[in-house]
Amino acid sequence: MDNTMRASLLYGAKDIRLENYPVPELLPGMVLLRIKRVGICGSDLHYYADGYCGAFVPSRPFILGHELTGLVVAVNTGNDKTAMPAIGDRVTVNPARSCGTCGYCTTGLSNLCRHTIMLGSGSTNPPTNGAMAEFVAVRADQCHQLPAAIDDGFGAMIEPLAVALHAVKQPRSVKDRKVLITGGGTIGLLTALTAKAFGAIPVVLSDVVAERRKSAVDNGIDGVLDPGQKDIKEKVKELTGDGFDIIFEASGAGAALYQAFDLVKPGGTIVQIGTLGAADIPLPANQLMVKEIKLIGSFRYGNIFDEAIGLVASGKINLSPFITDVLPLNNITHAMHLGADKINSLKVQIEIN
């Protein structure tokens, strides 16, 4: 194998370049994947638009991308007795590599590990390269084998589906509960579909963008709301009575979270999925108290990738409508622009041969 590969490196805001770059070193316990498909996430778009994402400011150019399908082409078992994927296996990847030994990891809370290394992220110094390249190296336990029923595009959608699945598991149960999702992007719509698959009824989605509301209806969501309409409280009362049992806030907009306190029923639950940025926002603490609202955070995902794969393979979650564009790696700049189009795009992916 040649020791260089094609890779797209982010140098700064609106500056992403296709270059020859060294193939990742294969350390003990790691596997080398040839990338087949990689999705563009909201964090990738933030890095591209601004040169940073929230508090994460990259210290050097790096490779974006953490939603992927890859083919195992090399393994380095070293002295590790952990089962390794086989060369030729087609896998998706949990891009959040936790340490595996801290108190969070050993009690089932690996998503809260303080030592997590995230693919395609400026959260480490130097930043950690991701999958918008021909190859990426990951730890063996990050790999999850894909069945033949899941194609490369769907495989690269398992990571965002895992975000939605983890969120839906935060309340005790969504079955027979009245559920609202605020934000109709990829994560919001996936959360709505997952809640529906787990028995929530009705499942309603709100978004300021009319096209996203239409997309929700087209995908079988029970109802939609425009959060800007003046009579939204009356609409919610007609739909639910006292309000929604559970609200999943997936837009990352402070106004949406604030509004959730008005639309959730007394004793209800608000689950925050969307990233709200670095600045603190005011919350109606009196409503939190007098309505006994439960406010829960949902961060990434735990060990649920195989369950997410099973939901897709069984047909309980249909990912077909999500992939709106597939482009080659040499069109990475155009792909970023498409991904930022909130009206016409849900998920833009890069195909790498």
XYZ file of C-alpha atoms in Angstrom:
353
model
C 0.000 0.000 0.000
C 1.191 3.489 -0.847
C 1.960 5.503 2.288
C -0.061 8.511 1.122
C -3.761 9.016 0.542
C -6.173 11.627 -0.750
C -7.593 13.672 2.094
C -9.552 16.899 2.542
C -7.876 19.164 5.100
C -9.599 22.095 6.766
C -7.207 25.034 6.994
C -9.693 27.610 8.263
C -13.080 29.141 7.587
C -14.241 28.316 4.023
C -10.775 26.875 3.299
C -10.810 23.110 2.735
C -8.208 21.550 0.436
C -7.813 18.151 -1.203
C -4.218 17.021 -0.678
C -1.929 14.010 -0.494
C -1.542 13.109 3.160
C 0.179 10.282 5.084
C -1.892 7.147 5.646
C -2.616 6.880 9.417
C -0.155 4.861 11.490
C -1.667 1.563 12.599
C -0.967 1.267 16.343
C -1.591 -1.897 18.397
C -5.291 -2.604 18.886
C -6.206 -0.466 15.873
C -7.695 -1.250 12.491
C -7.273 0.597 9.204
C -10.423 1.329 7.248
C -10.750 2.250 3.597
C -13.549 4.804 3.600
C -16.521 4.047 1.381
C -18.993 6.718 2.492
C -18.809 9.626 4.947
C -21.564 12.013 5.978
C -21.343 15.746 6.617
C -22.524 16.571 10.141
C -23.591 19.891 11.619
C -20.292 20.115 13.486
C -18.404 19.694 10.197
C -20.429 22.583 8.792
C -19.584 24.755 11.806
C -15.878 24.008 11.396
C -16.093 24.813 7.686
C -18.130 28.004 8.083
C -16.228 29.473 11.043
C -12.929 27.604 11.291
C -13.951 26.352 14.752
C -16.906 24.661 16.456
C -18.091 26.154 19.746
C -15.132 26.189 22.119
C -13.079 23.867 19.877
C -10.513 25.859 17.911
C -8.182 23.618 15.839
C -4.486 24.214 16.392
C -3.549 23.012 12.883
C -5.193 21.868 9.619
C -7.039 18.581 10.045
C -9.438 16.136 8.392
C -13.150 16.405 9.205
C -15.749 13.610 9.228
C -17.078 11.136 11.793
C -20.141 9.504 10.160
C -18.800 6.654 8.056
C -18.880 3.276 6.429
C -15.517 1.651 5.850
C -13.883 -1.585 4.781
C -11.302 -3.189 7.082
C -8.040 -3.429 5.134
C -5.469 -3.972 7.923
C -5.373 -4.825 11.641
C -2.727 -4.599 14.355
C -3.630 -6.929 17.202
C -0.499 -6.236 19.210
C -0.819 -7.883 22.624
C -4.519 -7.056 22.879
C -6.775 -10.096 23.293
C -9.848 -8.092 22.232
C -11.653 -9.588 19.249
C -10.590 -7.818 16.082
C -12.731 -7.316 12.994
C -11.598 -9.359 10.014
C -9.989 -7.940 6.920
C -12.802 -7.417 4.428
C -15.458 -6.666 7.057
C -17.681 -3.707 6.218
C -18.267 -1.609 9.325
C -19.632 1.593 10.703
C -17.808 3.299 13.550
C -18.545 4.828 16.936
C -16.309 7.864 16.426
C -16.097 8.697 20.147
C -13.142 6.675 21.464
C -13.514 6.627 25.244
C -10.680 5.532 27.533
C -12.486 2.346 28.669
C -11.077 2.422 32.197
C -12.433 5.475 34.034
C -15.459 5.465 36.339
C -17.767 6.641 33.581
C -16.642 3.961 31.154
C -16.875 1.137 33.683
C -20.417 2.118 34.765
C -21.975 2.324 31.294
C -21.526 6.079 30.848
C -18.742 6.045 28.272
C -20.322 9.018 26.480
C -19.337 11.116 29.518
C -15.702 9.942 29.562
C -13.437 12.940 30.122
C -10.709 11.375 27.975
C -12.752 10.761 24.822
C -11.003 11.238 21.491
C -13.481 12.188 18.763
C -12.798 11.593 15.082
C -12.681 14.723 12.963
C -12.658 17.088 15.928
C -10.719 20.069 17.231
C -11.563 19.050 20.799
C -8.062 17.594 21.188
C -4.704 19.312 20.724
C -3.582 18.586 18.091
C -6.988 17.948 16.491
C -7.949 14.358 15.659
C -8.225 13.530 11.973
C -11.489 12.104 10.695
C -12.872 10.183 7.752
C -13.014 12.645 4.847
C -10.083 10.809 3.335
C -9.284 7.472 1.732
C -8.293 5.854 5.041
C -8.820 6.268 8.775
C -7.470 4.304 11.756
C -9.782 3.475 14.680
C -9.659 1.229 17.728
C -11.067 -2.249 17.108
C -13.942 -1.846 19.573
C -15.168 1.236 17.725
C -16.137 -0.923 14.728
C -19.622 -2.364 14.266
C -20.174 -4.826 11.440
C -22.879 -3.980 8.925
C -25.232 -6.614 7.518
C -25.761 -6.826 3.765
C -29.213 -5.251 4.179
C -27.584 -1.945 5.140
C -25.837 -0.233 2.239
C -22.869 2.123 2.547
C -25.041 5.236 2.714
C -27.193 3.851 5.519
C -24.071 2.658 7.326
C -22.810 6.237 7.413
C -26.170 7.266 8.932
C -25.894 4.952 11.949
C -23.926 7.516 13.985
C -26.616 10.252 13.823
C -29.281 7.593 14.388
C -27.380 6.577 17.543
C -27.658 10.185 18.758
C -31.435 10.021 18.310
C -31.717 6.556 19.877
C -29.705 7.611 22.931
C -31.968 10.661 23.368
C -35.185 8.634 23.115
C -33.853 6.354 25.862
C -33.329 9.247 28.320
C -36.938 9.356 29.598
C -38.208 6.158 31.219
C -40.340 5.371 28.158
C -41.925 7.158 25.222
C -44.561 4.467 24.599
C -48.066 5.982 24.422
C -46.619 9.390 25.345
C -47.379 12.662 23.536
C -44.046 13.766 22.089
C -42.793 16.972 20.453
C -39.460 17.338 18.685
C -38.218 20.893 18.135
C -35.955 21.146 15.099
C -36.477 19.254 11.851
C -32.904 18.691 10.754
C -31.348 15.242 10.525
C -31.170 14.651 14.289
C -34.624 16.044 14.952
C -36.301 13.983 12.238
C -34.393 10.844 13.275
C -35.509 11.441 16.872
C -39.118 11.773 15.711
C -38.934 8.532 13.717
C -37.257 6.714 16.611
C -39.850 7.935 19.109
C -42.574 6.751 16.733
C -40.869 3.360 16.366
C -40.858 3.063 20.178
C -44.602 3.692 20.426
C -44.973 7.433 21.084
C -48.298 8.863 19.908
C -48.778 11.442 18.646
C -45.317 12.460 17.491
C -45.220 16.115 16.452
C -42.309 18.096 14.988
C -41.848 21.860 15.007
C -39.526 23.872 12.787
C -39.436 27.408 11.443
C -38.618 26.093 7.946
C -41.738 25.070 6.025
C -39.838 22.561 3.876
C -38.677 20.697 6.973
C -42.205 20.530 8.297
C -43.297 19.083 4.943
C -40.444 16.550 5.105
C -41.683 15.429 8.533
C -45.211 14.892 7.194
C -43.832 13.047 4.158
C -41.975 10.714 6.529
C -45.066 9.790 8.496
C -44.778 12.116 11.485
C -48.226 12.613 13.014
C -48.250 16.414 13.033
C -46.185 19.569 12.606
C -46.071 23.008 14.199
C -44.605 26.343 13.212
C -42.949 27.605 16.432
C -43.420 31.178 15.240
C -47.200 31.029 14.931
C -48.934 33.269 17.460
C -51.526 30.713 18.524
C -49.083 27.839 19.075
C -50.149 27.362 22.716
C -53.766 26.970 21.619
C -52.713 24.510 18.898
C -50.796 22.445 21.443
C -53.786 22.487 23.803
C -55.999 21.168 20.998
C -53.489 18.389 20.271
C -52.566 17.356 23.787
C -54.720 18.915 26.480
C -52.240 20.100 29.120
C -49.168 19.875 26.886
C -46.663 17.324 25.623
C -45.458 14.592 27.954
C -41.951 14.752 26.479
C -40.202 17.384 24.353
C -36.918 16.626 22.590
C -35.111 19.873 21.776
C -32.966 19.142 18.721
C -32.586 22.549 17.079
C -29.893 23.989 19.323
C -31.850 27.265 19.432
C -32.239 28.978 22.785
C -35.709 30.216 21.827
C -36.841 26.628 21.158
C -35.661 25.443 24.568
C -37.333 28.408 26.260
C -40.588 27.722 24.414
C -40.471 24.062 25.463
C -41.215 25.122 29.053
C -44.537 26.563 27.852
C -45.463 23.536 25.736
C -44.569 20.681 28.106
C -47.263 19.462 30.498
C -46.907 19.688 34.291
C -44.711 16.792 35.367
C -43.382 16.443 31.830
C -39.838 16.017 30.546
C -37.614 18.126 28.302
C -34.614 16.389 26.745
C -31.923 18.704 25.385
C -30.101 17.215 22.378
C -29.107 20.288 20.344
C -25.882 22.140 21.123
C -26.767 25.648 22.300
C -23.347 27.228 21.867
C -20.860 28.521 24.402
C -22.964 31.320 25.937
C -25.358 30.627 28.807
C -29.049 31.268 28.128
C -31.740 32.267 30.647
C -34.270 29.589 31.572
C -37.687 29.996 33.252
C -36.718 28.458 36.581
C -40.102 29.215 38.134
C -41.842 27.100 35.491
C -39.304 24.343 36.140
C -40.388 24.464 39.772
C -44.162 24.980 39.657
C -44.721 22.509 36.802
C -42.184 20.005 38.232
C -40.532 19.750 34.834
C -37.682 17.288 34.394
C -34.872 18.773 32.274
C -32.454 16.113 30.980
C -29.350 16.402 28.830
C -28.564 13.871 26.100
C -24.962 13.778 24.897
C -23.861 11.653 21.951
C -24.517 7.952 22.638
C -23.418 4.982 24.671
C -23.029 1.403 23.522
C -26.088 1.406 21.259
C -24.679 1.198 17.729
C -25.665 -2.444 17.274
C -29.215 -1.617 18.383
C -29.328 1.268 15.897
C -28.107 -1.080 13.140
C -30.860 -3.526 14.097
C -33.560 -0.835 13.833
C -32.488 -0.101 10.268
C -31.950 -3.711 9.212
C -35.418 -4.664 10.514
C -37.093 -1.838 8.609
C -38.330 -0.085 11.764
C -36.375 3.023 10.760
C -36.290 4.031 7.086
C -33.192 6.079 6.239
C -33.923 6.378 2.504
C -35.306 9.942 2.592
C -32.338 11.360 4.480
C -29.525 11.119 1.941
C -30.226 14.048 -0.367
C -26.859 14.296 -2.155
C -23.827 12.052 -2.707
C -20.661 13.624 -4.139
C -17.061 12.491 -4.712
C -14.265 13.653 -2.432
C -12.904 16.074 -5.033
C -16.204 17.994 -4.769
C -15.827 18.504 -1.022
C -16.274 22.305 -1.137
C -19.503 22.026 -3.117
C -20.660 19.290 -0.740
C -20.149 21.613 2.226
C -22.261 24.287 0.565
C -25.022 21.766 -0.146
C -24.888 20.535 3.443
C -25.476 24.067 4.721
C -28.713 24.372 2.697
C -31.388 23.875 5.367
C -34.195 23.981 2.816
C -33.090 21.408 0.251
C -30.661 19.157 2.148
C -30.938 16.744 5.035
C -27.785 14.624 4.766
C -25.019 15.178 2.220
C -22.501 12.356 1.932
C -19.115 11.897 0.288
C -18.430 8.690 -1.621
C -14.815 7.547 -1.740
C -13.779 4.777 -4.123
